[in-house]
Protein backbone atom coordinates (compact mmCIF):
# COMPACT_ATOMS: atom_id res chain seq x y z
CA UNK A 1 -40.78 -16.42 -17.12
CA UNK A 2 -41.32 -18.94 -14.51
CA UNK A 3 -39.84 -19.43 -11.58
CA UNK A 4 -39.30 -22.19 -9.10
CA UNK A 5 -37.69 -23.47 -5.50
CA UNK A 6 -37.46 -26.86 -5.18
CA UNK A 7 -35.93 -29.19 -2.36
CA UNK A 8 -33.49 -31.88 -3.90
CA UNK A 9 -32.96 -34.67 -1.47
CA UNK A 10 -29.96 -36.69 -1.99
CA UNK A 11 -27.53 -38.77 -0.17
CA UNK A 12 -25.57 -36.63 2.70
CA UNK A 13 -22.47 -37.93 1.56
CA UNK A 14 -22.99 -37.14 -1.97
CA UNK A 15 -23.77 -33.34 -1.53
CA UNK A 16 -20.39 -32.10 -3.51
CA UNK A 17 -21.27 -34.08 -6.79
CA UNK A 18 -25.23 -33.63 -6.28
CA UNK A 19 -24.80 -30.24 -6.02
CA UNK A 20 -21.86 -30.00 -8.69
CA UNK A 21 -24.33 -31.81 -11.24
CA UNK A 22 -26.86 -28.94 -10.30
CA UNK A 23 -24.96 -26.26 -10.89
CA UNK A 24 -24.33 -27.32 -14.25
CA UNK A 25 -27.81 -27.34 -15.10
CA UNK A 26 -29.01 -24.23 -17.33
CA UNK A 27 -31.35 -21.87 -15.22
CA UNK A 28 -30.47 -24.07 -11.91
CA UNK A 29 -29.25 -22.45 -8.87
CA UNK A 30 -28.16 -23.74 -5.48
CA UNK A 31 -29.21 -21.59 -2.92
CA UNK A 32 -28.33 -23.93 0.02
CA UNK A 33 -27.52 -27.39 1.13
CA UNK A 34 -27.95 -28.53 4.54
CA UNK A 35 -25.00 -31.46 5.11
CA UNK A 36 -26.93 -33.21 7.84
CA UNK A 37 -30.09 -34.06 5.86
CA UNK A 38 -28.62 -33.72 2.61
CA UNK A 39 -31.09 -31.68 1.35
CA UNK A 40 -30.68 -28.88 -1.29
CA UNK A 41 -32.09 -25.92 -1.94
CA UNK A 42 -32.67 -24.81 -5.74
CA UNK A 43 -34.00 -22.45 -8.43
CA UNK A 44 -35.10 -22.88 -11.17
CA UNK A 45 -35.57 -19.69 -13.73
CA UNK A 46 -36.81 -20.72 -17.52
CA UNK A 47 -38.89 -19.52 -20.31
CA UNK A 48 -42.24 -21.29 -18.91
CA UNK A 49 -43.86 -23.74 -16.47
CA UNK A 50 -43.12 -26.42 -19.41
CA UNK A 51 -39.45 -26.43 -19.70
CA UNK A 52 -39.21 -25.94 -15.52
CA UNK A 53 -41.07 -28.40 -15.48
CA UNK A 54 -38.80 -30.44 -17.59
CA UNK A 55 -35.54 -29.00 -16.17
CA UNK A 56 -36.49 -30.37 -12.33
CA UNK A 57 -38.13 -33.92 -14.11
CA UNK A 58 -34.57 -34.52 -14.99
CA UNK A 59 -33.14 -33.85 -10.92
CA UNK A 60 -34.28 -37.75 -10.29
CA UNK A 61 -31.99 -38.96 -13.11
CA UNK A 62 -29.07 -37.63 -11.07
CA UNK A 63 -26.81 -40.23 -9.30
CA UNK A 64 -27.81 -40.29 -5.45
CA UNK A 65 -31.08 -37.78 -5.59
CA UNK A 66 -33.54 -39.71 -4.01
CA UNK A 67 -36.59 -37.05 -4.23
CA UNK A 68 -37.66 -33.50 -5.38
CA UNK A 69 -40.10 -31.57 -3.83
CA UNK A 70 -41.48 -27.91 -5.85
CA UNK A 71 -42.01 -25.52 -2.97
CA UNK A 72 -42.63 -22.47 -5.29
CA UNK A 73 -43.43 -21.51 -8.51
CA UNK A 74 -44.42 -18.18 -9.93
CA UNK A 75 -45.30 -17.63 -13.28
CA UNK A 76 -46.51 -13.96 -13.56
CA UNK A 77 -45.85 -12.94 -17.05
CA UNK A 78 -48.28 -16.49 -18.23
CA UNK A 79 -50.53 -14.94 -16.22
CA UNK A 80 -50.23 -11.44 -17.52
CA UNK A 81 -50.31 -12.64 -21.19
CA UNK A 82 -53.47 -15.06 -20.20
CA UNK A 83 -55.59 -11.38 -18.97
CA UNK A 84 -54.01 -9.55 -21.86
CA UNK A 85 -55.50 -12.11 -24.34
């Protein structure tokens, strides 16, 4: 399991449908969006680094996100399974 926090930022004025689009996203969460800035706060939970990876690769392709930013990622069980092995 991997997880991640990312900042999305997108146009201000855009927040409802950037963060609508988000939300729709498999594994995506919006923990907070900050109107002024327009700057959202996600997570991201999937199987492995690989498909979050993929998952926040795709935030660009969103109409008005301008730039993503990972903050955090933890991917304990990889490790785990990598000290097992």
């Amino acid at each position: 399991m991997a997880i991640s926090s990312l900042v999305v930022d997108a146009l201000p004025d855009s927040l409802d449908e950037v963060t609508a689009a988000l939300d729709a996203i498999d594994g995506v969460e919006v923990q907070g969006t900050d109107t002024t800035t327009g700057r959202i706060v996600v997570t991201i939970e999937a199987p492995n680094i690989d498909v979050s990876h993929k998952i926040a690769s795709g935030f660009i392709e969103i109409p008005h996100v301008f730039n993503v930013n990972l903050v955090f990622v933890s991917v304990e069980d990889e490790l785990e399974d990598a000290k097992e092995g």
